[in-house]
């Protein structure tokens, strides 16, 4: 226990909170918050979301882990979030460490400090949260009595930039394995085990990656020669780590009494996870690769979860979430039955992800009976050639047919998502984006929607690990700026809104997405230099990051725009999402040949998941 008790923290917060914006972020006490007796639990976890409260409270993983851990008698889970800079300043002035909202215990008091890795640009917030919690940044510097630092989430599939700072990474789905991990720690603590002993006990657990047990060896040119177990590591440490897969997704734990914030969250609604995984195989999409195999929740389970959640929260919206909800095999029946029950209560249903080739205007009309809003689609590329390269699997005919049906169905706002800088992209592909936007506008006129608005959003492609494009370099910042300006000039129309991302943030994202352990020094330097909230444009300071690269001698282009060799050892090669490297290589070569791969619901693409990981799961469809 730290000297700064929860009572000490609360006393000083009374002085601080009136001086910051949105003090509701920092006080807890929300509806459905779980506050367990600290002294009656013996394994205590604080889930730290490395962003501001209203973003973190919208995260489904936080909702699941929070409820799951607290459902066990001996375990406790509380929450902490990155304080906004005004609050951080006050915490430092008063000497208040980062604390958990339920008990106001400093995060250093917990057995486990667990971070979620949703986005590479949140890494600075992770280290900053540890600094604010008086936790030594590097795992090697932490002593007996310090908490174990865990991290999991999509970015854990290349955790090497964070390897020196994290004790345990978790790859895959935690609903089954995390309680087992906590029980191992609980029993080990009872026997007086030290940190090294606990880590050795955790090493064989499916999905557990302990970076201190592994060591990369480098070639003279800076590429990796091999990644192997350190000499002297316990025999329980595997040569490589494979993700954990939930055996029965349909009946897995899912929270019904989620916390209802007093301040507005980004996604202030019930979230029902209708399925996990995707069979489409888009070659740029990391989520589509790492969340395989596809599994669905049964219709009956989802309906009951919806009833329980609305009763427990009073929310007025239910969002059916997945990577592609309109691909859920029972989506029509689910919507019809949900709306039949919920419409009289004033509860709406939303589908956040709509595919052009599976969109049904009747489904959209069902969804938006209560409150009508715009529709969002993602063609991703402007020409069929490039859509075949990325294996998007939709056509321009799909786009035009779908948007025309939407306009005739009463919608007047359409948002179209694209990527620029995709492999093999030419200016003809950019012209295709302009052409599609104008054709969609023309369809709105023909459908009698003369006031229609079209939003074209163009993000910059970032190569991600465990995808067929993991070997591809990113376009230079100058080239991406030229492409953005090219589109901006050609999309000048009061009916078209053009949005694009800052190229410097995409550049830094790529540094850490494809980075190795050498990038950890840059991250540590940047945090000590004051970098934080890098995903927020008003707080992102690329010049500071660039200074850090120069001072520590790190060449970012080695990671960002260099084309990796197909036979090169990649920083994440010792970690498996189940999809084989041979499959990713084949998909990369098919991309260069402009050959598409069919949806594997119709024909197995031999990705490696089904004969290995999928045989362990129950598919509820």
XYZ file of C-alpha atoms in Angstrom, residues 33 67 71 90 101 237 333 388-389 393 444 480 562 566 608 610 616:
17
model
C -20.502 1.071 -10.928
C -17.825 -7.023 -15.407
C -18.069 -11.484 -11.187
C -3.387 19.818 -11.033
C -12.422 5.820 -9.773
C 8.280 -20.618 -21.961
C -34.807 -11.364 -37.908
C -9.295 -6.124 -56.421
C -5.771 -5.363 -55.191
C -15.056 -7.388 -52.865
C -29.472 12.065 -55.267
C 0.354 11.786 -49.360
C 10.925 0.660 -46.451
C 9.342 -11.467 -47.897
C -4.401 -21.540 -41.416
C -9.569 -23.353 -39.432
C -11.212 -25.623 -30.782
